[in-house]
mmCIF file of N, CA and C in Angstrom:
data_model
loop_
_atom_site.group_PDB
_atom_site.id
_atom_site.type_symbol
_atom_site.label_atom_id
_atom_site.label_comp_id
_atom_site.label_asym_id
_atom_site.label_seq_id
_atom_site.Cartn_x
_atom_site.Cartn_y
_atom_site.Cartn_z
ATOM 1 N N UNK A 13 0.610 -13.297 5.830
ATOM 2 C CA UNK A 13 0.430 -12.053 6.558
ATOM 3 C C UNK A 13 0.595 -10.906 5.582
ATOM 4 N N UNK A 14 -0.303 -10.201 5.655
ATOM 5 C CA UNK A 14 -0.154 -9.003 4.286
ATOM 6 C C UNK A 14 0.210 -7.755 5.137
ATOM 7 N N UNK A 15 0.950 -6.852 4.901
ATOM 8 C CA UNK A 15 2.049 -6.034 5.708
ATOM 9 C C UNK A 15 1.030 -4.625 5.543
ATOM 10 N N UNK A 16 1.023 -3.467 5.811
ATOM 11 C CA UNK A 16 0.307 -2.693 5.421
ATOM 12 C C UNK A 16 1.552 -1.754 4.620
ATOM 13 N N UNK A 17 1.094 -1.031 3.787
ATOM 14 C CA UNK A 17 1.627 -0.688 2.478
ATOM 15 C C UNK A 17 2.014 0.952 2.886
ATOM 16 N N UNK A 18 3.007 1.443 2.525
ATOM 17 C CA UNK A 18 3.218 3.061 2.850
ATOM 18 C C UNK A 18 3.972 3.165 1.672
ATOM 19 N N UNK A 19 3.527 4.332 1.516
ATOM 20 C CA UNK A 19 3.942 5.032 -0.082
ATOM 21 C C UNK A 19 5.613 5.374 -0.049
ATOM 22 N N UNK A 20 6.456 5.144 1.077
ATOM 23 C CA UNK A 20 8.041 5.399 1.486
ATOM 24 C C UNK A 20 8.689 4.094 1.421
ATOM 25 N N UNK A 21 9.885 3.949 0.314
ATOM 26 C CA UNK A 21 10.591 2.644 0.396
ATOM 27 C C UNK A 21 11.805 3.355 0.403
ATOM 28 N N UNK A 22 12.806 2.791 1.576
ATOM 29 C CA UNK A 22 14.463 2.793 1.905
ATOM 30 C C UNK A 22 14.764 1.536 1.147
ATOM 31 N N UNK A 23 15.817 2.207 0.554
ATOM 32 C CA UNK A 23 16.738 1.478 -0.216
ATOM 33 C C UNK A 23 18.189 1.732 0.612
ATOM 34 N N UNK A 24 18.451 0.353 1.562
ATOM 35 C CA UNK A 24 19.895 0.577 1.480
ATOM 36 C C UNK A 24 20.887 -0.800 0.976
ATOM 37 N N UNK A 25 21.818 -0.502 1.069
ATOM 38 C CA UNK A 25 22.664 -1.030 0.433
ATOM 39 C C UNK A 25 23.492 -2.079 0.680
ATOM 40 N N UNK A 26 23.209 -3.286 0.639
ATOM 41 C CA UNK A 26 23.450 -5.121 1.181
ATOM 42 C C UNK A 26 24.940 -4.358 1.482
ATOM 43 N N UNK A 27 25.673 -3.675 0.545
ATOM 44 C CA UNK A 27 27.497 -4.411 1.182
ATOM 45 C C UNK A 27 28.105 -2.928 1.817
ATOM 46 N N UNK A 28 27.201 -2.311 2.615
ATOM 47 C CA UNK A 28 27.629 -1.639 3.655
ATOM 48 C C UNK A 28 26.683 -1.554 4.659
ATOM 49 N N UNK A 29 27.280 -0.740 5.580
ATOM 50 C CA UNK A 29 26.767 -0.763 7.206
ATOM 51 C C UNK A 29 25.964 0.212 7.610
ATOM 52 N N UNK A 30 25.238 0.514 7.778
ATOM 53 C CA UNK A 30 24.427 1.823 8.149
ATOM 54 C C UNK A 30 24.486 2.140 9.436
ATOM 55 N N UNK A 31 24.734 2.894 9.840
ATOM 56 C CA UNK A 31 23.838 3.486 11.199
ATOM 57 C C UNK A 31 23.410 4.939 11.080
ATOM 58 N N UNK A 32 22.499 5.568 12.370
ATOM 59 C CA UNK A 32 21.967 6.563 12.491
ATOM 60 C C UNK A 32 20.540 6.736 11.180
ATOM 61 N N UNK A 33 19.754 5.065 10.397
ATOM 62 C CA UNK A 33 18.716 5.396 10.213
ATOM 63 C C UNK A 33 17.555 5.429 11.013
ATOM 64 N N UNK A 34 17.072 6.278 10.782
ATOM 65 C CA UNK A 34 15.497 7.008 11.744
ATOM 66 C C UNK A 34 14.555 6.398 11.090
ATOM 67 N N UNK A 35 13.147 5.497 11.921
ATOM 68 C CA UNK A 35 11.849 5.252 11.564
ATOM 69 C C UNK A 35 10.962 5.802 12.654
ATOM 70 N N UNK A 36 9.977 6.287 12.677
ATOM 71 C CA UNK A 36 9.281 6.538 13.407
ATOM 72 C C UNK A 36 8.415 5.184 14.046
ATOM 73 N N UNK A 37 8.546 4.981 14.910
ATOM 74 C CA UNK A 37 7.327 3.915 15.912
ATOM 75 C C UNK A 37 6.848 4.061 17.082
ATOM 76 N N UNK A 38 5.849 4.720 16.941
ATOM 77 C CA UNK A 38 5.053 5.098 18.622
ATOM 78 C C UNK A 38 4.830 4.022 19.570
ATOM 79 N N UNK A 39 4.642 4.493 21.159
ATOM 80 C CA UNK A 39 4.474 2.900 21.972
ATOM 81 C C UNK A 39 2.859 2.664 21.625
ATOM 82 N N UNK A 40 3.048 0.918 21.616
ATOM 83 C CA UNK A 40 2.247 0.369 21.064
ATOM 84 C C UNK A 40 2.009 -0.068 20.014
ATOM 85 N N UNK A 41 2.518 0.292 18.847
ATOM 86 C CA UNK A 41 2.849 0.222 17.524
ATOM 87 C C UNK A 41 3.821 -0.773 17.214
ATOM 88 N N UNK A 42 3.613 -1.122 15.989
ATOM 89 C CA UNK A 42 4.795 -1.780 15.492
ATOM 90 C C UNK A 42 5.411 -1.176 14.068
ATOM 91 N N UNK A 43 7.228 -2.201 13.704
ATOM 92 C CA UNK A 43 7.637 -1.794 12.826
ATOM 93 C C UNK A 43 7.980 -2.658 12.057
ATOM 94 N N UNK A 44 7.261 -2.422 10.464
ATOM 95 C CA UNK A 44 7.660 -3.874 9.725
ATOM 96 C C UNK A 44 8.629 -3.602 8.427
ATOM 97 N N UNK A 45 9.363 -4.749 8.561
ATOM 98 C CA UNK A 45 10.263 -4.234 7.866
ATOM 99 C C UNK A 45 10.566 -5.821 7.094
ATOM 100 N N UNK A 46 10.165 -4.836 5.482
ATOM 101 C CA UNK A 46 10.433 -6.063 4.114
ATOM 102 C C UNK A 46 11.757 -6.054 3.642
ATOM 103 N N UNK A 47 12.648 -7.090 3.433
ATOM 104 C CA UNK A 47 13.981 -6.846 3.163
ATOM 105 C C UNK A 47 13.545 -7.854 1.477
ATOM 106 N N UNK A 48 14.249 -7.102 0.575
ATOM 107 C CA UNK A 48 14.439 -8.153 -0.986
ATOM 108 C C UNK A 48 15.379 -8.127 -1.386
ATOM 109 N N UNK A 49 15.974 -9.493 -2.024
ATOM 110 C CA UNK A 49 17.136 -9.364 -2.685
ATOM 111 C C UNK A 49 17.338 -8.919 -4.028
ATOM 112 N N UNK A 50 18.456 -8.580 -4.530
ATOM 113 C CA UNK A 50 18.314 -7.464 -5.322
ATOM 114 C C UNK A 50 17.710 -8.515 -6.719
ATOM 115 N N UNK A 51 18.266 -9.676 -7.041
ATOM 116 C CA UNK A 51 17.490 -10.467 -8.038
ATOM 117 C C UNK A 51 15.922 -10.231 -7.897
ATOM 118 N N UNK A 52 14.943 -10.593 -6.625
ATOM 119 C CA UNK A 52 13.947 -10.160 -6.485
ATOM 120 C C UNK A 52 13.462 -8.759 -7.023
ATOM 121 N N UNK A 53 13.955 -7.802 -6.763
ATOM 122 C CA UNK A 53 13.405 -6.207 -6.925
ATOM 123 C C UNK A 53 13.899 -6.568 -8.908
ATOM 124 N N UNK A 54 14.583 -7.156 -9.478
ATOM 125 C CA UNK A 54 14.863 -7.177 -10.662
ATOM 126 C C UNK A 54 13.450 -8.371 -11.731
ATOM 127 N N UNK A 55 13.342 -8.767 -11.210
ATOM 128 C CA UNK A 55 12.188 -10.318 -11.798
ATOM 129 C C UNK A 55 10.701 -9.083 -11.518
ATOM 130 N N UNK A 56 10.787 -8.782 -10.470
ATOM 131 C CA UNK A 56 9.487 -7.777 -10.461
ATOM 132 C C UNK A 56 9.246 -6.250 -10.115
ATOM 133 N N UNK A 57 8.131 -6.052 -10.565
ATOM 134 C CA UNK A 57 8.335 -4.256 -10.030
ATOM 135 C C UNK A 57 7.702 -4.062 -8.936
ATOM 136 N N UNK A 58 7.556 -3.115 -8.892
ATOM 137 C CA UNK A 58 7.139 -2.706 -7.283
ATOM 138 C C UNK A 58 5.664 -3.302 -7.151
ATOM 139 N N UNK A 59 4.732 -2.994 -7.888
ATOM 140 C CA UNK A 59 3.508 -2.783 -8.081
ATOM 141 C C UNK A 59 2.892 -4.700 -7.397
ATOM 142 N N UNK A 60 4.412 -5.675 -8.529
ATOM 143 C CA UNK A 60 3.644 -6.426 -8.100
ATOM 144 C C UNK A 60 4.334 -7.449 -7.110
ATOM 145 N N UNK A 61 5.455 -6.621 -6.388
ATOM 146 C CA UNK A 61 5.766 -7.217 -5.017
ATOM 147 C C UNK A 61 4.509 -6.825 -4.205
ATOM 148 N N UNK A 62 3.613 -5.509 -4.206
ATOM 149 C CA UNK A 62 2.938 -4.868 -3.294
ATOM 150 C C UNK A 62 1.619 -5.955 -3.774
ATOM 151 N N UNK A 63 0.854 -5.990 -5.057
ATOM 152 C CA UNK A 63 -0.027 -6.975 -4.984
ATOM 153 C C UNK A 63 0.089 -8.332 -4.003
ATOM 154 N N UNK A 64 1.411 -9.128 -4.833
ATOM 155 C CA UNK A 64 1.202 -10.149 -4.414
ATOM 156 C C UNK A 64 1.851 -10.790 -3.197
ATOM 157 N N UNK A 65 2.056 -9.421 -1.803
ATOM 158 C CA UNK A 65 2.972 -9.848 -1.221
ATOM 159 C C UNK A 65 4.231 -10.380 -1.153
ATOM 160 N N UNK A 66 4.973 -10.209 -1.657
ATOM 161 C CA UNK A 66 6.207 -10.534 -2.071
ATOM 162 C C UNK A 66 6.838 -10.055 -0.870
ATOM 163 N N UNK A 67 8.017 -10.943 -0.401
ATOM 164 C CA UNK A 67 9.096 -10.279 0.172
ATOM 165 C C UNK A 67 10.309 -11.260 0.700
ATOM 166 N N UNK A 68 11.189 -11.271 0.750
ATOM 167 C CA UNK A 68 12.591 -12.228 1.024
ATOM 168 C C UNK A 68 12.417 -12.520 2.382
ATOM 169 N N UNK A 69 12.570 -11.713 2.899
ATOM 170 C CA UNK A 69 12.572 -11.794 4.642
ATOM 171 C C UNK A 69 11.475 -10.618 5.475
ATOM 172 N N UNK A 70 10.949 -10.905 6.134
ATOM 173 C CA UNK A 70 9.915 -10.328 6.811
ATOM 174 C C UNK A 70 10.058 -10.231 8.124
ATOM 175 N N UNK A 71 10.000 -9.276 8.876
ATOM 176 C CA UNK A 71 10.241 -9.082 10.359
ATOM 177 C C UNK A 71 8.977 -8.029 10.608
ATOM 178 N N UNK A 72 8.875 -7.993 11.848
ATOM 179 C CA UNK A 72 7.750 -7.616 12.332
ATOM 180 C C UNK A 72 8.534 -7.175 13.985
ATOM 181 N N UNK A 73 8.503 -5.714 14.395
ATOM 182 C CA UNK A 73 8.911 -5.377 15.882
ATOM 183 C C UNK A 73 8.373 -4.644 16.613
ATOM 184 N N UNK A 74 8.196 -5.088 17.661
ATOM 185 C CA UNK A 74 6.593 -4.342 18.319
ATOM 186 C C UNK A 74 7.838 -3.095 19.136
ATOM 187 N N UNK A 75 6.843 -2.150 19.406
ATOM 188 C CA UNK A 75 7.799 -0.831 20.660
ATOM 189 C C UNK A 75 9.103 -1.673 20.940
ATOM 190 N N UNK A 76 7.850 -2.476 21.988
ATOM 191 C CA UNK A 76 9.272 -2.781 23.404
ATOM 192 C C UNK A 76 10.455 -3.830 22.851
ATOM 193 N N UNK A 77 9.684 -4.577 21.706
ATOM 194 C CA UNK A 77 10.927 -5.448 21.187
ATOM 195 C C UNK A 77 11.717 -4.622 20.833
ATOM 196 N N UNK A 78 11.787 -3.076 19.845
ATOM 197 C CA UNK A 78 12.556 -2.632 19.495
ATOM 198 C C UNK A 78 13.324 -1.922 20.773
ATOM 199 N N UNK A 79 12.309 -1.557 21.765
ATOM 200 C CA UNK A 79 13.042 -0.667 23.145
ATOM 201 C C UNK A 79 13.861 -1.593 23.835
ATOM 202 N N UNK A 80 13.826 -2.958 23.926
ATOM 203 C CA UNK A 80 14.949 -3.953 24.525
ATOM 204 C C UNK A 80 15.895 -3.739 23.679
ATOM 205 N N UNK A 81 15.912 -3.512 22.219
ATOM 206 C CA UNK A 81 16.892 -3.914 21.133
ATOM 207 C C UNK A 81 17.842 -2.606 21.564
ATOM 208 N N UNK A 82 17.528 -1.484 21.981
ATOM 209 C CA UNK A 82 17.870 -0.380 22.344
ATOM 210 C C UNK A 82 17.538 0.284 20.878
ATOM 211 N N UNK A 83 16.197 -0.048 20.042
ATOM 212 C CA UNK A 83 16.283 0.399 18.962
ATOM 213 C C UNK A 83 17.370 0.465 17.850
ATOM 214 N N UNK A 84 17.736 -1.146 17.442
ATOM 215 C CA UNK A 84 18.491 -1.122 16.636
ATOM 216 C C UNK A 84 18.326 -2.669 16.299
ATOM 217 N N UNK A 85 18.371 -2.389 14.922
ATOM 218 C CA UNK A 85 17.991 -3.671 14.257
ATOM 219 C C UNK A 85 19.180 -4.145 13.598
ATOM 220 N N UNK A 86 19.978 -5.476 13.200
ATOM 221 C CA UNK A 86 21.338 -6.091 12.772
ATOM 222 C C UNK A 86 20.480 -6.800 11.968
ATOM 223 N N UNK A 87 20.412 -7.251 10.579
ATOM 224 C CA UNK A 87 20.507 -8.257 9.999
ATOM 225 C C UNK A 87 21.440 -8.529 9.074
ATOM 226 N N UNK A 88 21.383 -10.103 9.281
ATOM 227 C CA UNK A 88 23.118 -10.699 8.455
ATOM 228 C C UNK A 88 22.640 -11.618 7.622
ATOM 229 N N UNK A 89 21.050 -11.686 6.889
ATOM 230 C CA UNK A 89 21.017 -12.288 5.736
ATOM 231 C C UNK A 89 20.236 -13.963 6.552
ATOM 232 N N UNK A 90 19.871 -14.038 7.662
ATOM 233 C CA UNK A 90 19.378 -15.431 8.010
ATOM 234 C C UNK A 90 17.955 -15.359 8.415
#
């Protein structure tokens, strides 16, 4: 599945907690979101995670999946 590409990459930070980040996703839309580990982002550069698809974990959340989630996404690395 090849992700579509936006010129904006968040960098946050594996050994803390975030809240209150903002993405924009209109209804109907979805939100995809590439997670890499930091060895990964180190073996390659950006250019050719974006060629060759690259990515650790891949999620994909449509509106309403995120509107059940109450808009909030947890991942713990599985």
């Amino acid at each position: 599945m090849t992700i579509p590409y936006y010129d904006e990459w968040h960098v946050i930070n594996t050994e803390e907690t975030h809240t209150g980040y903002y993405m924009y996703v209109h209804k109907g839309g979805s939100l995809y979101v590439l997670i890499y580990k930091p060895e990964t982002l180190k073996k390659y550069t950006r250019e050719e995670l974006i060629e060759n698809d690259i990515a650790d974990y891949r999620y994909t959340f449509t509106y309403d999946e995120l509107e059940a989630r109450d808009f909030t996404i947890t991942f713990t690395g599985d």
